[in-house]
Amino acid sequence: MSAIYPSLAGKRVVVTGGGSGIGAAMVEAFAGQGAQVFFLDIADSDGRSLQSKLGNAAHPPVFHRCDLTDIQEVQATFAAIEAAAGPANVLINNAANDDRHEIGDVTPDYWDQRIAVNLRHQFFCAQAVSSGMRAAGGGVILNLGSISWHLALANLSIYMTAKAGIEGLTKGLARDLGGFNIRVNCIVPGAVRTPRQMKLWQSPESEAKVVAAQCLQQRIDPVHVAAMALFLASDDAARCSGREYYVDAGWYGG
């Protein structure tokens, strides 16, 4: 059974990319703590399905369709959430896309689009919640990084650039917002067993290779990442900021 964090009950939590995978696990985990969860995703069917699934929660999560590469849409969505429910207490910058690419095939437009999908929105989502958190006397921002750039995995150069940038962004935001009691941390997942990963990138052979390279030779599921997010968002982590927290089972080999 997962830990219960009384400090999360009633908190307003926004999760980006919350319709599936790790994001959906975050939505479910925070809803299970009695938080008021609002989640953003571009995938309508996934978002509405999850919203329906969790309709019996103490505070049923609310889905907002939002294209995070459109910053005006991001700003409008966050403004609508704040107008309806009040300022966010917790932001989880989860949304990302790890499409593979060959260096020779990359165009400037593709580069810009990949950075927009994986990095740029994290800053602007943080910007959108920061004033409300400051007025409220504090808050929590959790950015999702990736083990990929620490391992130098193949065919992910732009994705790894973005994910490395997220760790720098985390430290910058933590410094600039710390004086307002806003804590900013980065969760670094390893090879997480999501439906997308299993469909597109993993095979029994590749799974075996990953598990063999981990200190803990067990697969990582979205709930394990969500458990870290619950702790870092709670008052139990009141002195944690500006750091990276790994959920990778000790993966040291590519």
PDB file of C-alpha atoms in Angstrom:
ATOM      1  CA  MET A   1       0.000   0.000   0.000  1.00  0.00           C
ATOM      2  CA  SER A   2       1.284   3.477  -0.861  1.00  0.00           C
ATOM      3  CA  ALA A   3       1.973   6.065   1.808  1.00  0.00           C
ATOM      4  CA  ILE A   4      -0.713   8.610   2.670  1.00  0.00           C
ATOM      5  CA  TYR A   5       0.382  12.243   2.799  1.00  0.00           C
ATOM      6  CA  PRO A   6      -2.198  14.335   4.702  1.00  0.00           C
ATOM      7  CA  SER A   7      -0.594  17.539   3.414  1.00  0.00           C
ATOM      8  CA  LEU A   8      -1.709  16.702  -0.143  1.00  0.00           C
ATOM      9  CA  ALA A   9      -5.429  16.509   0.656  1.00  0.00           C
ATOM     10  CA  GLY A  10      -7.279  19.315  -1.083  1.00  0.00           C
ATOM     11  CA  LYS A  11      -4.167  20.614  -2.855  1.00  0.00           C
ATOM     12  CA  ARG A  12      -4.652  21.830  -6.418  1.00  0.00           C
ATOM     13  CA  VAL A  13      -2.345  19.767  -8.628  1.00  0.00           C
ATOM     14  CA  VAL A  14      -1.764  20.287 -12.362  1.00  0.00           C
ATOM     15  CA  VAL A  15      -0.230  17.440 -14.374  1.00  0.00           C
ATOM     16  CA  THR A  16       0.872  17.910 -17.979  1.00  0.00           C
ATOM     17  CA  GLY A  17       0.734  14.927 -20.305  1.00  0.00           C
ATOM     18  CA  GLY A  18      -1.602  13.312 -17.804  1.00  0.00           C
ATOM     19  CA  GLY A  19      -3.710  11.218 -20.170  1.00  0.00           C
ATOM     20  CA  SER A  20      -1.523   8.121 -20.300  1.00  0.00           C
ATOM     21  CA  GLY A  21       1.672   6.477 -19.077  1.00  0.00           C
ATOM     22  CA  ILE A  22       3.551   8.103 -16.209  1.00  0.00           C
ATOM     23  CA  GLY A  23       1.253  11.128 -16.301  1.00  0.00           C
ATOM     24  CA  ALA A  24      -1.870   9.014 -15.842  1.00  0.00           C
ATOM     25  CA  ALA A  25      -0.250   7.285 -12.870  1.00  0.00           C
ATOM     26  CA  MET A  26       0.462  10.723 -11.397  1.00  0.00           C
ATOM     27  CA  VAL A  27      -3.149  11.805 -11.869  1.00  0.00           C
ATOM     28  CA  GLU A  28      -4.462   8.653 -10.201  1.00  0.00           C
ATOM     29  CA  ALA A  29      -1.952   8.823  -7.348  1.00  0.00           C
ATOM     30  CA  PHE A  30      -2.698  12.429  -6.450  1.00  0.00           C
ATOM     31  CA  ALA A  31      -6.439  11.898  -6.766  1.00  0.00           C
ATOM     32  CA  GLY A  32      -6.020   9.004  -4.339  1.00  0.00           C
ATOM     33  CA  GLN A  33      -4.490  11.434  -1.836  1.00  0.00           C
ATOM     34  CA  GLY A  34      -7.596  13.615  -1.963  1.00  0.00           C
ATOM     35  CA  ALA A  35      -5.978  16.292  -4.122  1.00  0.00           C
ATOM     36  CA  GLN A  36      -7.856  18.350  -6.713  1.00  0.00           C
ATOM     37  CA  VAL A  37      -6.186  17.261  -9.937  1.00  0.00           C
ATOM     38  CA  PHE A  38      -6.297  19.029 -13.285  1.00  0.00           C
ATOM     39  CA  PHE A  39      -4.507  17.322 -16.129  1.00  0.00           C
ATOM     40  CA  LEU A  40      -3.543  18.475 -19.601  1.00  0.00           C
ATOM     41  CA  ASP A  41      -3.044  16.383 -22.701  1.00  0.00           C
ATOM     42  CA  ILE A  42      -3.424  16.642 -26.450  1.00  0.00           C
ATOM     43  CA  ALA A  43      -4.982  13.161 -26.634  1.00  0.00           C
ATOM     44  CA  ASP A  44      -8.719  13.653 -26.129  1.00  0.00           C
ATOM     45  CA  SER A  45      -9.715  10.004 -25.912  1.00  0.00           C
ATOM     46  CA  ASP A  46      -7.062   9.118 -23.337  1.00  0.00           C
ATOM     47  CA  GLY A  47      -7.859  12.177 -21.238  1.00  0.00           C
ATOM     48  CA  ARG A  48     -11.598  11.674 -21.206  1.00  0.00           C
ATOM     49  CA  SER A  49     -11.232   7.960 -20.524  1.00  0.00           C
ATOM     50  CA  LEU A  50      -9.062   8.625 -17.479  1.00  0.00           C
ATOM     51  CA  GLN A  51     -11.390  11.338 -16.246  1.00  0.00           C
ATOM     52  CA  SER A  52     -14.283   8.882 -16.443  1.00  0.00           C
ATOM     53  CA  LYS A  53     -12.292   6.114 -14.736  1.00  0.00           C
ATOM     54  CA  LEU A  54     -11.533   8.339 -11.746  1.00  0.00           C
ATOM     55  CA  GLY A  55     -14.963   9.910 -11.523  1.00  0.00           C
ATOM     56  CA  ASN A  56     -15.615   8.475  -8.062  1.00  0.00           C
ATOM     57  CA  ALA A  57     -12.568  10.104  -6.444  1.00  0.00           C
ATOM     58  CA  ALA A  58     -13.137  12.529  -3.568  1.00  0.00           C
ATOM     59  CA  HIS A  59     -12.230  15.261  -6.045  1.00  0.00           C
ATOM     60  CA  PRO A  60     -12.736  13.830  -9.546  1.00  0.00           C
ATOM     61  CA  PRO A  61      -9.822  14.900 -11.776  1.00  0.00           C
ATOM     62  CA  VAL A  62     -10.611  17.416 -14.512  1.00  0.00           C
ATOM     63  CA  PHE A  63      -9.224  16.987 -18.022  1.00  0.00           C
ATOM     64  CA  HIS A  64      -8.221  19.954 -20.190  1.00  0.00           C
ATOM     65  CA  ARG A  65      -7.224  19.399 -23.791  1.00  0.00           C
ATOM     66  CA  CYS A  66      -4.133  21.518 -24.359  1.00  0.00           C
ATOM     67  CA  ASP A  67      -1.403  21.612 -26.986  1.00  0.00           C
ATOM     68  CA  LEU A  68       1.656  22.425 -24.890  1.00  0.00           C
ATOM     69  CA  THR A  69       3.600  23.582 -27.938  1.00  0.00           C
ATOM     70  CA  ASP A  70       1.133  26.500 -28.243  1.00  0.00           C
ATOM     71  CA  ILE A  71       2.197  28.837 -25.442  1.00  0.00           C
ATOM     72  CA  GLN A  72      -0.889  31.048 -25.775  1.00  0.00           C
ATOM     73  CA  GLU A  73      -3.046  27.954 -25.317  1.00  0.00           C
ATOM     74  CA  VAL A  74      -0.948  26.948 -22.308  1.00  0.00           C
ATOM     75  CA  GLN A  75      -1.413  30.358 -20.719  1.00  0.00           C
ATOM     76  CA  ALA A  76      -5.160  30.343 -21.395  1.00  0.00           C
ATOM     77  CA  THR A  77      -5.563  26.863 -19.934  1.00  0.00           C
ATOM     78  CA  PHE A  78      -3.725  27.685 -16.731  1.00  0.00           C
ATOM     79  CA  ALA A  79      -5.698  30.918 -16.402  1.00  0.00           C
ATOM     80  CA  ALA A  80      -8.947  28.973 -16.769  1.00  0.00           C
ATOM     81  CA  ILE A  81      -7.913  26.475 -14.084  1.00  0.00           C
ATOM     82  CA  GLU A  82      -6.960  29.262 -11.697  1.00  0.00           C
ATOM     83  CA  ALA A  83     -10.193  31.150 -12.371  1.00  0.00           C
ATOM     84  CA  ALA A  84     -12.272  28.049 -11.691  1.00  0.00           C
ATOM     85  CA  ALA A  85     -10.452  26.576  -8.698  1.00  0.00           C
ATOM     86  CA  GLY A  86      -7.734  28.919  -7.470  1.00  0.00           C
ATOM     87  CA  PRO A  87      -3.959  28.950  -7.935  1.00  0.00           C
ATOM     88  CA  ALA A  88      -2.092  25.687  -8.352  1.00  0.00           C
ATOM     89  CA  ASN A  89      -0.253  24.348  -5.326  1.00  0.00           C
ATOM     90  CA  VAL A  90       1.648  21.703  -7.296  1.00  0.00           C
ATOM     91  CA  LEU A  91       2.737  21.590 -10.940  1.00  0.00           C
ATOM     92  CA  ILE A  92       4.064  18.388 -12.469  1.00  0.00           C
ATOM     93  CA  ASN A  93       5.800  19.061 -15.785  1.00  0.00           C
ATOM     94  CA  ASN A  94       5.514  15.533 -17.166  1.00  0.00           C
ATOM     95  CA  ALA A  95       4.672  15.816 -20.872  1.00  0.00           C
ATOM     96  CA  ALA A  96       7.335  14.654 -23.344  1.00  0.00           C
ATOM     97  CA  ASN A  97       7.858  12.602 -26.490  1.00  0.00           C
ATOM     98  CA  ASP A  98      10.912  10.430 -27.058  1.00  0.00           C
ATOM     99  CA  ASP A  99      10.734   9.865 -30.811  1.00  0.00           C
ATOM    100  CA  ARG A 100      13.987   8.533 -32.227  1.00  0.00           C
ATOM    101  CA  HIS A 101      15.877  10.391 -34.941  1.00  0.00           C
ATOM    102  CA  GLU A 102      18.963  10.105 -37.100  1.00  0.00           C
ATOM    103  CA  ILE A 103      21.286  13.100 -36.992  1.00  0.00           C
ATOM    104  CA  GLY A 104      21.361  13.470 -40.779  1.00  0.00           C
ATOM    105  CA  ASP A 105      17.567  13.635 -40.999  1.00  0.00           C
ATOM    106  CA  VAL A 106      17.111  16.519 -38.545  1.00  0.00           C
ATOM    107  CA  THR A 107      15.893  19.817 -40.005  1.00  0.00           C
ATOM    108  CA  PRO A 108      15.712  23.154 -38.159  1.00  0.00           C
ATOM    109  CA  ASP A 109      11.916  22.849 -38.010  1.00  0.00           C
ATOM    110  CA  TYR A 110      12.141  19.344 -36.535  1.00  0.00           C
ATOM    111  CA  TRP A 111      14.690  20.541 -33.970  1.00  0.00           C
ATOM    112  CA  ASP A 112      12.429  23.429 -32.907  1.00  0.00           C
ATOM    113  CA  GLN A 113       9.392  21.155 -32.685  1.00  0.00           C
ATOM    114  CA  ARG A 114      11.213  18.578 -30.540  1.00  0.00           C
ATOM    115  CA  ILE A 115      12.472  21.258 -28.154  1.00  0.00           C
ATOM    116  CA  ALA A 116       8.951  22.685 -27.950  1.00  0.00           C
ATOM    117  CA  VAL A 117       7.520  19.253 -27.134  1.00  0.00           C
ATOM    118  CA  ASN A 118      10.141  18.304 -24.569  1.00  0.00           C
ATOM    119  CA  LEU A 119      11.548  21.444 -22.932  1.00  0.00           C
ATOM    120  CA  ARG A 120      10.039  24.837 -23.711  1.00  0.00           C
ATOM    121  CA  HIS A 121       6.606  24.224 -22.179  1.00  0.00           C
ATOM    122  CA  GLN A 122       8.149  23.281 -18.824  1.00  0.00           C
ATOM    123  CA  PHE A 123       9.381  26.849 -18.381  1.00  0.00           C
ATOM    124  CA  PHE A 124       6.136  28.463 -19.481  1.00  0.00           C
ATOM    125  CA  CYS A 125       3.986  26.170 -17.334  1.00  0.00           C
ATOM    126  CA  ALA A 126       6.176  27.078 -14.364  1.00  0.00           C
ATOM    127  CA  GLN A 127       5.827  30.739 -15.278  1.00  0.00           C
ATOM    128  CA  ALA A 128       2.045  30.351 -15.419  1.00  0.00           C
ATOM    129  CA  VAL A 129       1.783  28.997 -11.866  1.00  0.00           C
ATOM    130  CA  SER A 130       4.553  30.982 -10.198  1.00  0.00           C
ATOM    131  CA  SER A 131       2.616  34.172  -9.467  1.00  0.00           C
ATOM    132  CA  GLY A 132      -0.235  32.264  -7.840  1.00  0.00           C
ATOM    133  CA  MET A 133       2.192  30.210  -5.778  1.00  0.00           C
ATOM    134  CA  ARG A 134       3.989  33.349  -4.666  1.00  0.00           C
ATOM    135  CA  ALA A 135       0.730  34.944  -3.576  1.00  0.00           C
ATOM    136  CA  ALA A 136      -0.239  31.764  -1.717  1.00  0.00           C
ATOM    137  CA  GLY A 137       3.044  31.659   0.174  1.00  0.00           C
ATOM    138  CA  GLY A 138       4.603  28.682  -1.588  1.00  0.00           C
ATOM    139  CA  GLY A 139       4.205  25.723  -3.893  1.00  0.00           C
ATOM    140  CA  VAL A 140       5.912  22.814  -5.581  1.00  0.00           C
ATOM    141  CA  ILE A 141       7.093  22.348  -9.176  1.00  0.00           C
ATOM    142  CA  LEU A 142       8.280  18.914 -10.289  1.00  0.00           C
ATOM    143  CA  ASN A 143       9.973  18.575 -13.664  1.00  0.00           C
ATOM    144  CA  LEU A 144      10.383  15.184 -15.340  1.00  0.00           C
ATOM    145  CA  GLY A 145      13.844  14.539 -16.703  1.00  0.00           C
ATOM    146  CA  SER A 146      15.253  11.313 -18.141  1.00  0.00           C
ATOM    147  CA  ILE A 147      18.056   8.847 -17.510  1.00  0.00           C
ATOM    148  CA  SER A 148      18.689   8.784 -21.271  1.00  0.00           C
ATOM    149  CA  TRP A 149      21.243  11.600 -21.435  1.00  0.00           C
ATOM    150  CA  HIS A 150      23.125  10.273 -18.424  1.00  0.00           C
ATOM    151  CA  LEU A 151      23.599   7.022 -20.360  1.00  0.00           C
ATOM    152  CA  ALA A 152      24.120   8.539 -23.832  1.00  0.00           C
ATOM    153  CA  LEU A 153      21.498   6.370 -25.506  1.00  0.00           C
ATOM    154  CA  ALA A 154      21.403   6.130 -29.298  1.00  0.00           C
ATOM    155  CA  ASN A 155      19.194   8.110 -31.712  1.00  0.00           C
ATOM    156  CA  LEU A 156      17.937  10.527 -29.046  1.00  0.00           C
ATOM    157  CA  SER A 157      20.302  13.497 -29.354  1.00  0.00           C
ATOM    158  CA  ILE A 158      17.586  16.197 -29.385  1.00  0.00           C
ATOM    159  CA  TYR A 159      15.515  14.481 -26.698  1.00  0.00           C
ATOM    160  CA  MET A 160      18.608  14.146 -24.503  1.00  0.00           C
ATOM    161  CA  THR A 161      19.482  17.795 -25.097  1.00  0.00           C
ATOM    162  CA  ALA A 162      16.022  18.771 -23.868  1.00  0.00           C
ATOM    163  CA  LYS A 163      16.178  16.459 -20.870  1.00  0.00           C
ATOM    164  CA  ALA A 164      19.615  17.731 -19.872  1.00  0.00           C
ATOM    165  CA  GLY A 165      18.221  21.251 -20.161  1.00  0.00           C
ATOM    166  CA  ILE A 166      15.402  20.366 -17.777  1.00  0.00           C
ATOM    167  CA  GLU A 167      17.909  19.671 -15.022  1.00  0.00           C
ATOM    168  CA  GLY A 168      19.455  23.098 -15.598  1.00  0.00           C
ATOM    169  CA  LEU A 169      15.995  24.673 -15.678  1.00  0.00           C
ATOM    170  CA  THR A 170      15.170  22.977 -12.392  1.00  0.00           C
ATOM    171  CA  LYS A 171      18.173  24.492 -10.654  1.00  0.00           C
ATOM    172  CA  GLY A 172      17.480  27.949 -12.098  1.00  0.00           C
ATOM    173  CA  LEU A 173      13.827  27.923 -11.062  1.00  0.00           C
ATOM    174  CA  ALA A 174      14.686  26.553  -7.631  1.00  0.00           C
ATOM    175  CA  ARG A 175      17.091  29.440  -7.072  1.00  0.00           C
ATOM    176  CA  ASP A 176      14.822  32.166  -8.436  1.00  0.00           C
ATOM    177  CA  LEU A 177      11.657  30.946  -6.690  1.00  0.00           C
ATOM    178  CA  GLY A 178      13.116  29.610  -3.446  1.00  0.00           C
ATOM    179  CA  GLY A 179      12.732  32.948  -1.708  1.00  0.00           C
ATOM    180  CA  PHE A 180       8.977  32.593  -2.165  1.00  0.00           C
ATOM    181  CA  ASN A 181       8.906  29.111  -0.574  1.00  0.00           C
ATOM    182  CA  ILE A 182       8.455  27.437  -3.950  1.00  0.00           C
ATOM    183  CA  ARG A 183      10.328  24.150  -4.146  1.00  0.00           C
ATOM    184  CA  VAL A 184      11.482  22.908  -7.559  1.00  0.00           C
ATOM    185  CA  ASN A 185      12.871  19.422  -8.154  1.00  0.00           C
ATOM    186  CA  CYS A 186      13.520  17.075 -11.050  1.00  0.00           C
ATOM    187  CA  ILE A 187      12.455  13.428 -11.142  1.00  0.00           C
ATOM    188  CA  VAL A 188      14.692  11.310 -13.365  1.00  0.00           C
ATOM    189  CA  PRO A 189      12.943   8.098 -14.433  1.00  0.00           C
ATOM    190  CA  GLY A 190      14.785   5.122 -15.846  1.00  0.00           C
ATOM    191  CA  ALA A 191      13.277   2.632 -18.277  1.00  0.00           C
ATOM    192  CA  VAL A 192       9.621   2.779 -17.278  1.00  0.00           C
ATOM    193  CA  ARG A 193       7.223   0.104 -18.478  1.00  0.00           C
ATOM    194  CA  THR A 194       4.509   2.231 -20.123  1.00  0.00           C
ATOM    195  CA  PRO A 195       2.210   1.102 -22.943  1.00  0.00           C
ATOM    196  CA  ARG A 196       4.009   3.441 -25.378  1.00  0.00           C
ATOM    197  CA  GLN A 197       7.440   2.113 -24.491  1.00  0.00           C
ATOM    198  CA  MET A 198       6.337  -1.496 -24.742  1.00  0.00           C
ATOM    199  CA  LYS A 199       4.631  -0.901 -28.086  1.00  0.00           C
ATOM    200  CA  LEU A 200       7.339   1.152 -29.795  1.00  0.00           C
ATOM    201  CA  TRP A 201      10.744   0.537 -28.274  1.00  0.00           C
ATOM    202  CA  GLN A 202      10.921  -2.532 -26.080  1.00  0.00           C
ATOM    203  CA  SER A 203      11.221  -6.218 -26.903  1.00  0.00           C
ATOM    204  CA  PRO A 204      11.911  -9.182 -24.606  1.00  0.00           C
ATOM    205  CA  GLU A 205      15.573  -8.914 -25.598  1.00  0.00           C
ATOM    206  CA  SER A 206      15.873  -5.181 -24.926  1.00  0.00           C
ATOM    207  CA  GLU A 207      14.028  -5.525 -21.631  1.00  0.00           C
ATOM    208  CA  ALA A 208      16.414  -8.231 -20.514  1.00  0.00           C
ATOM    209  CA  LYS A 209      19.382  -6.007 -21.398  1.00  0.00           C
ATOM    210  CA  VAL A 210      17.994  -3.079 -19.394  1.00  0.00           C
ATOM    211  CA  VAL A 211      17.192  -5.196 -16.356  1.00  0.00           C
ATOM    212  CA  ALA A 212      20.663  -6.759 -16.439  1.00  0.00           C
ATOM    213  CA  ALA A 213      22.230  -3.278 -16.354  1.00  0.00           C
ATOM    214  CA  GLN A 214      20.192  -2.180 -13.318  1.00  0.00           C
ATOM    215  CA  CYS A 215      21.329  -2.695  -9.727  1.00  0.00           C
ATOM    216  CA  LEU A 216      17.771  -3.739  -8.905  1.00  0.00           C
ATOM    217  CA  GLN A 217      16.881  -6.272 -11.558  1.00  0.00           C
ATOM    218  CA  GLN A 218      13.208  -5.452 -11.618  1.00  0.00           C
ATOM    219  CA  ARG A 219      11.169  -3.441 -14.110  1.00  0.00           C
ATOM    220  CA  ILE A 220      10.045   0.074 -13.247  1.00  0.00           C
ATOM    221  CA  ASP A 221       6.341   0.882 -13.573  1.00  0.00           C
ATOM    222  CA  PRO A 222       4.642   4.305 -13.687  1.00  0.00           C
ATOM    223  CA  VAL A 223       3.424   3.886 -10.100  1.00  0.00           C
ATOM    224  CA  HIS A 224       7.024   3.898  -8.883  1.00  0.00           C
ATOM    225  CA  VAL A 225       7.614   7.313 -10.447  1.00  0.00           C
ATOM    226  CA  ALA A 226       4.296   8.578  -9.087  1.00  0.00           C
ATOM    227  CA  ALA A 227       5.313   7.493  -5.589  1.00  0.00           C
ATOM    228  CA  MET A 228       8.381   9.735  -5.795  1.00  0.00           C
ATOM    229  CA  ALA A 229       6.219  12.634  -6.983  1.00  0.00           C
ATOM    230  CA  LEU A 230       3.850  12.225  -4.042  1.00  0.00           C
ATOM    231  CA  PHE A 231       6.716  12.443  -1.572  1.00  0.00           C
ATOM    232  CA  LEU A 232       8.370  15.442  -3.236  1.00  0.00           C
ATOM    233  CA  ALA A 233       5.050  17.305  -3.474  1.00  0.00           C
ATOM    234  CA  SER A 234       4.204  16.677   0.169  1.00  0.00           C
ATOM    235  CA  ASP A 235       5.282  18.601   3.249  1.00  0.00           C
ATOM    236  CA  ASP A 236       7.479  15.614   4.147  1.00  0.00           C
ATOM    237  CA  ALA A 237       9.905  16.957   1.507  1.00  0.00           C
ATOM    238  CA  ALA A 238       9.818  20.495   2.892  1.00  0.00           C
ATOM    239  CA  ARG A 239      13.594  20.943   2.637  1.00  0.00           C
ATOM    240  CA  CYS A 240      14.083  19.328  -0.768  1.00  0.00           C
ATOM    241  CA  SER A 241      14.704  21.700  -3.667  1.00  0.00           C
ATOM    242  CA  GLY A 242      16.962  22.169  -6.671  1.00  0.00           C
ATOM    243  CA  ARG A 243      17.880  18.489  -6.920  1.00  0.00           C
ATOM    244  CA  GLU A 244      17.440  15.424  -9.111  1.00  0.00           C
ATOM    245  CA  TYR A 245      15.730  12.331  -7.707  1.00  0.00           C
ATOM    246  CA  TYR A 246      16.275   9.118  -9.656  1.00  0.00           C
ATOM    247  CA  VAL A 247      13.740   6.338 -10.093  1.00  0.00           C
ATOM    248  CA  ASP A 248      15.859   4.105 -12.300  1.00  0.00           C
ATOM    249  CA  ALA A 249      16.591   0.971 -10.237  1.00  0.00           C
ATOM    250  CA  GLY A 250      20.272   1.960 -10.401  1.00  0.00           C
ATOM    251  CA  TRP A 251      20.697   1.793 -14.187  1.00  0.00           C
ATOM    252  CA  TYR A 252      24.360   2.379 -15.069  1.00  0.00           C
ATOM    253  CA  GLY A 253      24.687   0.813 -18.519  1.00  0.00           C
ATOM    254  CA  GLY A 254      23.189   1.762 -21.879  1.00  0.00           C
TER     255      GLY A 254
END
